[in-house]
Amino acid sequence: MSFLSEALKAPGRMGAIAPSSPNLARKIVACAELGTAQTIVEIGPGTGPITREIRKSMAADARLILVEINPQFAQNLVTAFPSADVICGSAEDLTAHLATRGLASCDRVVCGLPWTAFPADLQTRILDAVVAALAPDGIFVTFDYA
């Protein structure tokens, strides 16, 4: 399975034709200040380039939750990151995903979703879910391609 073939299958869900670069992944993770975070959520991890950087920077006892809507990517993430909690589902349901895991909030949300590929109402629903899921002192880091 290639990133490009999955992008061509679901152009409304994927905003890139290639995974994020290692340099971008390092910059995004640096902005997230993961060292003190106990619960980290990545939404839209895709094939995991940012996830790999998160794993390098997070505390050994921190919990990593990956929310990926693409079933093939989600399955690959389960294999690639066995200690992560991989959810095949929508970021719109982030608070429900956390609640089913006994969590009221998370400390960090790192996001690689293709914002410009989404209609405005979906963008709003996802951002509302992120705001509702973040702890009061939480950090949200995202990027987009233009």
mmCIF file with all atom_site columns, N, CA and C in Angstrom, residues 1-44:
data_model
loop_
_atom_site.group_PDB
_atom_site.id
_atom_site.type_symbol
_atom_site.label_atom_id
_atom_site.label_alt_id
_atom_site.label_comp_id
_atom_site.label_asym_id
_atom_site.label_entity_id
_atom_site.label_seq_id
_atom_site.pdbx_PDB_ins_code
_atom_site.Cartn_x
_atom_site.Cartn_y
_atom_site.Cartn_z
_atom_site.occupancy
_atom_site.B_iso_or_equiv
_atom_site.pdbx_formal_charge
_atom_site.auth_seq_id
_atom_site.auth_comp_id
_atom_site.auth_asym_id
_atom_site.auth_atom_id
_atom_site.pdbx_PDB_model_num
ATOM 1   N N  . MET A 1 1  ? 0.837   -1.173 0.000  1.00 0.00 ? 1  MET A N  1
ATOM 2   C CA . MET A 1 1  ? 0.000   0.000  0.000  1.00 0.00 ? 1  MET A CA 1
ATOM 3   C C  . MET A 1 1  ? 0.883   1.237  0.000  1.00 0.00 ? 1  MET A C  1
ATOM 4   N N  . SER A 1 2  ? 0.637   2.127  -0.934 1.00 0.00 ? 2  SER A N  1
ATOM 5   C CA . SER A 1 2  ? 1.415   3.355  -0.965 1.00 0.00 ? 2  SER A CA 1
ATOM 6   C C  . SER A 1 2  ? 0.563   4.524  -0.495 1.00 0.00 ? 2  SER A C  1
ATOM 7   N N  . PHE A 1 3  ? 1.259   5.529  0.002  1.00 0.00 ? 3  PHE A N  1
ATOM 8   C CA . PHE A 1 3  ? 0.589   6.747  0.461  1.00 0.00 ? 3  PHE A CA 1
ATOM 9   C C  . PHE A 1 3  ? -0.173  7.362  -0.708 1.00 0.00 ? 3  PHE A C  1
ATOM 10  N N  . LEU A 1 4  ? 0.461   7.425  -1.873 1.00 0.00 ? 4  LEU A N  1
ATOM 11  C CA . LEU A 1 4  ? -0.173  8.022  -3.047 1.00 0.00 ? 4  LEU A CA 1
ATOM 12  C C  . LEU A 1 4  ? -1.438  7.272  -3.443 1.00 0.00 ? 4  LEU A C  1
ATOM 13  N N  . SER A 1 5  ? -1.407  5.945  -3.433 1.00 0.00 ? 5  SER A N  1
ATOM 14  C CA . SER A 1 5  ? -2.606  5.191  -3.828 1.00 0.00 ? 5  SER A CA 1
ATOM 15  C C  . SER A 1 5  ? -3.754  5.443  -2.854 1.00 0.00 ? 5  SER A C  1
ATOM 16  N N  . GLU A 1 6  ? -3.457  5.550  -1.570 1.00 0.00 ? 6  GLU A N  1
ATOM 17  C CA . GLU A 1 6  ? -4.507  5.859  -0.592 1.00 0.00 ? 6  GLU A CA 1
ATOM 18  C C  . GLU A 1 6  ? -5.025  7.280  -0.799 1.00 0.00 ? 6  GLU A C  1
ATOM 19  N N  . ALA A 1 7  ? -4.146  8.210  -1.135 1.00 0.00 ? 7  ALA A N  1
ATOM 20  C CA . ALA A 1 7  ? -4.557  9.603  -1.389 1.00 0.00 ? 7  ALA A CA 1
ATOM 21  C C  . ALA A 1 7  ? -5.490  9.664  -2.591 1.00 0.00 ? 7  ALA A C  1
ATOM 22  N N  . LEU A 1 8  ? -5.196  8.890  -3.609 1.00 0.00 ? 8  LEU A N  1
ATOM 23  C CA . LEU A 1 8  ? -6.042  8.890  -4.806 1.00 0.00 ? 8  LEU A CA 1
ATOM 24  C C  . LEU A 1 8  ? -7.404  8.247  -4.547 1.00 0.00 ? 8  LEU A C  1
ATOM 25  N N  . LYS A 1 9  ? -7.463  7.301  -3.615 1.00 0.00 ? 9  LYS A N  1
ATOM 26  C CA . LYS A 1 9  ? -8.732  6.657  -3.267 1.00 0.00 ? 9  LYS A CA 1
ATOM 27  C C  . LYS A 1 9  ? -9.655  7.594  -2.499 1.00 0.00 ? 9  LYS A C  1
ATOM 28  N N  . ALA A 1 10 ? -9.082  8.494  -1.709 1.00 0.00 ? 10 ALA A N  1
ATOM 29  C CA . ALA A 1 10 ? -9.878  9.355  -0.826 1.00 0.00 ? 10 ALA A CA 1
ATOM 30  C C  . ALA A 1 10 ? -9.351  10.791 -0.839 1.00 0.00 ? 10 ALA A C  1
ATOM 31  N N  . PRO A 1 11 ? -9.477  11.481 -1.975 1.00 0.00 ? 11 PRO A N  1
ATOM 32  C CA . PRO A 1 11 ? -8.915  12.829 -2.063 1.00 0.00 ? 11 PRO A CA 1
ATOM 33  C C  . PRO A 1 11 ? -9.550  13.823 -1.093 1.00 0.00 ? 11 PRO A C  1
ATOM 34  N N  . GLY A 1 12 ? -10.767 13.599 -0.657 1.00 0.00 ? 12 GLY A N  1
ATOM 35  C CA . GLY A 1 12 ? -11.409 14.495 0.301  1.00 0.00 ? 12 GLY A CA 1
ATOM 36  C C  . GLY A 1 12 ? -10.951 14.292 1.733  1.00 0.00 ? 12 GLY A C  1
ATOM 37  N N  . ARG A 1 13 ? -10.241 13.213 1.972  1.00 0.00 ? 13 ARG A N  1
ATOM 38  C CA . ARG A 1 13 ? -9.758  12.911 3.328  1.00 0.00 ? 13 ARG A CA 1
ATOM 39  C C  . ARG A 1 13 ? -8.255  13.097 3.460  1.00 0.00 ? 13 ARG A C  1
ATOM 40  N N  . MET A 1 14 ? -7.564  13.056 2.351  1.00 0.00 ? 14 MET A N  1
ATOM 41  C CA . MET A 1 14 ? -6.114  13.201 2.373  1.00 0.00 ? 14 MET A CA 1
ATOM 42  C C  . MET A 1 14 ? -5.737  14.445 1.591  1.00 0.00 ? 14 MET A C  1
ATOM 43  N N  . GLY A 1 15 ? -4.913  15.281 2.183  1.00 0.00 ? 15 GLY A N  1
ATOM 44  C CA . GLY A 1 15 ? -4.548  16.539 1.551  1.00 0.00 ? 15 GLY A CA 1
ATOM 45  C C  . GLY A 1 15 ? -3.140  16.529 0.986  1.00 0.00 ? 15 GLY A C  1
ATOM 46  N N  . ALA A 1 16 ? -2.456  15.412 1.060  1.00 0.00 ? 16 ALA A N  1
ATOM 47  C CA . ALA A 1 16 ? -1.087  15.328 0.566  1.00 0.00 ? 16 ALA A CA 1
ATOM 48  C C  . ALA A 1 16 ? -0.940  14.070 -0.266 1.00 0.00 ? 16 ALA A C  1
ATOM 49  N N  . ILE A 1 17 ? 0.058   14.082 -1.129 1.00 0.00 ? 17 ILE A N  1
ATOM 50  C CA . ILE A 1 17 ? 0.323   12.882 -1.932 1.00 0.00 ? 17 ILE A CA 1
ATOM 51  C C  . ILE A 1 17 ? 1.556   12.139 -1.442 1.00 0.00 ? 17 ILE A C  1
ATOM 52  N N  . ALA A 1 18 ? 2.174   12.672 -0.386 1.00 0.00 ? 18 ALA A N  1
ATOM 53  C CA . ALA A 1 18 ? 3.339   12.026 0.221  1.00 0.00 ? 18 ALA A CA 1
ATOM 54  C C  . ALA A 1 18 ? 3.318   12.301 1.719  1.00 0.00 ? 18 ALA A C  1
ATOM 55  N N  . PRO A 1 19 ? 3.935   11.435 2.512  1.00 0.00 ? 19 PRO A N  1
ATOM 56  C CA . PRO A 1 19 ? 3.976   11.652 3.959  1.00 0.00 ? 19 PRO A CA 1
ATOM 57  C C  . PRO A 1 19 ? 4.784   12.900 4.318  1.00 0.00 ? 19 PRO A C  1
ATOM 58  N N  . SER A 1 20 ? 4.574   13.397 5.522  1.00 0.00 ? 20 SER A N  1
ATOM 59  C CA . SER A 1 20 ? 5.331   14.541 6.027  1.00 0.00 ? 20 SER A CA 1
ATOM 60  C C  . SER A 1 20 ? 6.815   14.206 6.084  1.00 0.00 ? 20 SER A C  1
ATOM 61  N N  . SER A 1 21 ? 7.631   15.196 5.822  1.00 0.00 ? 21 SER A N  1
ATOM 62  C CA . SER A 1 21 ? 9.078   14.990 5.845  1.00 0.00 ? 21 SER A CA 1
ATOM 63  C C  . SER A 1 21 ? 9.585   14.875 7.280  1.00 0.00 ? 21 SER A C  1
ATOM 64  N N  . PRO A 1 22 ? 10.728  14.234 7.469  1.00 0.00 ? 22 PRO A N  1
ATOM 65  C CA . PRO A 1 22 ? 11.307  14.157 8.816  1.00 0.00 ? 22 PRO A CA 1
ATOM 66  C C  . PRO A 1 22 ? 11.577  15.542 9.409  1.00 0.00 ? 22 PRO A C  1
ATOM 67  N N  . ASN A 1 23 ? 11.978  16.498 8.581  1.00 0.00 ? 23 ASN A N  1
ATOM 68  C CA . ASN A 1 23 ? 12.245  17.844 9.069  1.00 0.00 ? 23 ASN A CA 1
ATOM 69  C C  . ASN A 1 23 ? 10.967  18.503 9.596  1.00 0.00 ? 23 ASN A C  1
ATOM 70  N N  . LEU A 1 24 ? 9.874   18.385 8.840  1.00 0.00 ? 24 LEU A N  1
ATOM 71  C CA . LEU A 1 24 ? 8.597   18.924 9.303  1.00 0.00 ? 24 LEU A CA 1
ATOM 72  C C  . LEU A 1 24 ? 8.165   18.224 10.584 1.00 0.00 ? 24 LEU A C  1
ATOM 73  N N  . ALA A 1 25 ? 8.318   16.916 10.637 1.00 0.00 ? 25 ALA A N  1
ATOM 74  C CA . ALA A 1 25 ? 7.922   16.154 11.830 1.00 0.00 ? 25 ALA A CA 1
ATOM 75  C C  . ALA A 1 25 ? 8.682   16.644 13.062 1.00 0.00 ? 25 ALA A C  1
ATOM 76  N N  . ARG A 1 26 ? 9.971   16.869 12.929 1.00 0.00 ? 26 ARG A N  1
ATOM 77  C CA . ARG A 1 26 ? 10.770  17.369 14.053 1.00 0.00 ? 26 ARG A CA 1
ATOM 78  C C  . ARG A 1 26 ? 10.286  18.741 14.513 1.00 0.00 ? 26 ARG A C  1
ATOM 79  N N  . LYS A 1 27 ? 9.982   19.616 13.562 1.00 0.00 ? 27 LYS A N  1
ATOM 80  C CA . LYS A 1 27 ? 9.525   20.967 13.907 1.00 0.00 ? 27 LYS A CA 1
ATOM 81  C C  . LYS A 1 27 ? 8.171   20.939 14.609 1.00 0.00 ? 27 LYS A C  1
ATOM 82  N N  . ILE A 1 28 ? 7.258   20.137 14.113 1.00 0.00 ? 28 ILE A N  1
ATOM 83  C CA . ILE A 1 28 ? 5.927   20.023 14.716 1.00 0.00 ? 28 ILE A CA 1
ATOM 84  C C  . ILE A 1 28 ? 6.047   19.493 16.147 1.00 0.00 ? 28 ILE A C  1
ATOM 85  N N  . VAL A 1 29 ? 6.821   18.457 16.332 1.00 0.00 ? 29 VAL A N  1
ATOM 86  C CA . VAL A 1 29 ? 6.972   17.849 17.652 1.00 0.00 ? 29 VAL A CA 1
ATOM 87  C C  . VAL A 1 29 ? 7.657   18.814 18.622 1.00 0.00 ? 29 VAL A C  1
ATOM 88  N N  . ALA A 1 30 ? 8.623   19.556 18.152 1.00 0.00 ? 30 ALA A N  1
ATOM 89  C CA . ALA A 1 30 ? 9.287   20.543 19.017 1.00 0.00 ? 30 ALA A CA 1
ATOM 90  C C  . ALA A 1 30 ? 8.285   21.576 19.528 1.00 0.00 ? 30 ALA A C  1
ATOM 91  N N  . CYS A 1 31 ? 7.361   21.997 18.691 1.00 0.00 ? 31 CYS A N  1
ATOM 92  C CA . CYS A 1 31 ? 6.341   22.973 19.094 1.00 0.00 ? 31 CYS A CA 1
ATOM 93  C C  . CYS A 1 31 ? 5.386   22.404 20.143 1.00 0.00 ? 31 CYS A C  1
ATOM 94  N N  . ALA A 1 32 ? 5.220   21.100 20.150 1.00 0.00 ? 32 ALA A N  1
ATOM 95  C CA . ALA A 1 32 ? 4.254   20.463 21.053 1.00 0.00 ? 32 ALA A CA 1
ATOM 96  C C  . ALA A 1 32 ? 4.741   20.332 22.490 1.00 0.00 ? 32 ALA A C  1
ATOM 97  N N  . GLU A 1 33 ? 6.022   20.519 22.737 1.00 0.00 ? 33 GLU A N  1
ATOM 98  C CA . GLU A 1 33 ? 6.560   20.449 24.099 1.00 0.00 ? 33 GLU A CA 1
ATOM 99  C C  . GLU A 1 33 ? 6.081   19.180 24.825 1.00 0.00 ? 33 GLU A C  1
ATOM 100 N N  . LEU A 1 34 ? 6.454   18.056 24.304 1.00 0.00 ? 34 LEU A N  1
ATOM 101 C CA . LEU A 1 34 ? 5.929   16.768 24.786 1.00 0.00 ? 34 LEU A CA 1
ATOM 102 C C  . LEU A 1 34 ? 6.520   16.266 26.091 1.00 0.00 ? 34 LEU A C  1
ATOM 103 N N  . GLY A 1 35 ? 7.627   16.789 26.518 1.00 0.00 ? 35 GLY A N  1
ATOM 104 C CA . GLY A 1 35 ? 8.351   16.257 27.671 1.00 0.00 ? 35 GLY A CA 1
ATOM 105 C C  . GLY A 1 35 ? 7.535   16.074 28.928 1.00 0.00 ? 35 GLY A C  1
ATOM 106 N N  . THR A 1 36 ? 6.578   16.948 29.192 1.00 0.00 ? 36 THR A N  1
ATOM 107 C CA . THR A 1 36 ? 5.781   16.864 30.422 1.00 0.00 ? 36 THR A CA 1
ATOM 108 C C  . THR A 1 36 ? 4.384   16.289 30.191 1.00 0.00 ? 36 THR A C  1
ATOM 109 N N  . ALA A 1 37 ? 4.054   15.997 28.957 1.00 0.00 ? 37 ALA A N  1
ATOM 110 C CA . ALA A 1 37 ? 2.705   15.506 28.632 1.00 0.00 ? 37 ALA A CA 1
ATOM 111 C C  . ALA A 1 37 ? 2.530   14.054 29.056 1.00 0.00 ? 37 ALA A C  1
ATOM 112 N N  . GLN A 1 38 ? 1.391   13.748 29.656 1.00 0.00 ? 38 GLN A N  1
ATOM 113 C CA . GLN A 1 38 ? 1.077   12.377 30.041 1.00 0.00 ? 38 GLN A CA 1
ATOM 114 C C  . GLN A 1 38 ? 0.175   11.685 29.022 1.00 0.00 ? 38 GLN A C  1
ATOM 115 N N  . THR A 1 39 ? -0.685  12.452 28.360 1.00 0.00 ? 39 THR A N  1
ATOM 116 C CA . THR A 1 39 ? -1.564  11.890 27.341 1.00 0.00 ? 39 THR A CA 1
ATOM 117 C C  . THR A 1 39 ? -1.432  12.727 26.077 1.00 0.00 ? 39 THR A C  1
ATOM 118 N N  . ILE A 1 40 ? -0.947  12.084 25.030 1.00 0.00 ? 40 ILE A N  1
ATOM 119 C CA . ILE A 1 40 ? -0.711  12.747 23.748 1.00 0.00 ? 40 ILE A CA 1
ATOM 120 C C  . ILE A 1 40 ? -1.605  12.097 22.715 1.00 0.00 ? 40 ILE A C  1
ATOM 121 N N  . VAL A 1 41 ? -2.310  12.927 21.960 1.00 0.00 ? 41 VAL A N  1
ATOM 122 C CA . VAL A 1 41 ? -3.155  12.444 20.879 1.00 0.00 ? 41 VAL A CA 1
ATOM 123 C C  . VAL A 1 41 ? -2.600  12.976 19.566 1.00 0.00 ? 41 VAL A C  1
ATOM 124 N N  . GLU A 1 42 ? -2.457  12.093 18.603 1.00 0.00 ? 42 GLU A N  1
ATOM 125 C CA . GLU A 1 42 ? -2.144  12.535 17.248 1.00 0.00 ? 42 GLU A CA 1
ATOM 126 C C  . GLU A 1 42 ? -3.345  12.219 16.385 1.00 0.00 ? 42 GLU A C  1
ATOM 127 N N  . ILE A 1 43 ? -3.870  13.231 15.734 1.00 0.00 ? 43 ILE A N  1
ATOM 128 C CA . ILE A 1 43 ? -4.986  12.994 14.816 1.00 0.00 ? 43 ILE A CA 1
ATOM 129 C C  . ILE A 1 43 ? -4.464  13.131 13.387 1.00 0.00 ? 43 ILE A C  1
ATOM 130 N N  . GLY A 1 44 ? -4.829  12.149 12.585 1.00 0.00 ? 44 GLY A N  1
ATOM 131 C CA . GLY A 1 44 ? -4.348  12.098 11.217 1.00 0.00 ? 44 GLY A CA 1
ATOM 132 C C  . GLY A 1 44 ? -2.905  11.667 11.092 1.00 0.00 ? 44 GLY A C  1
#
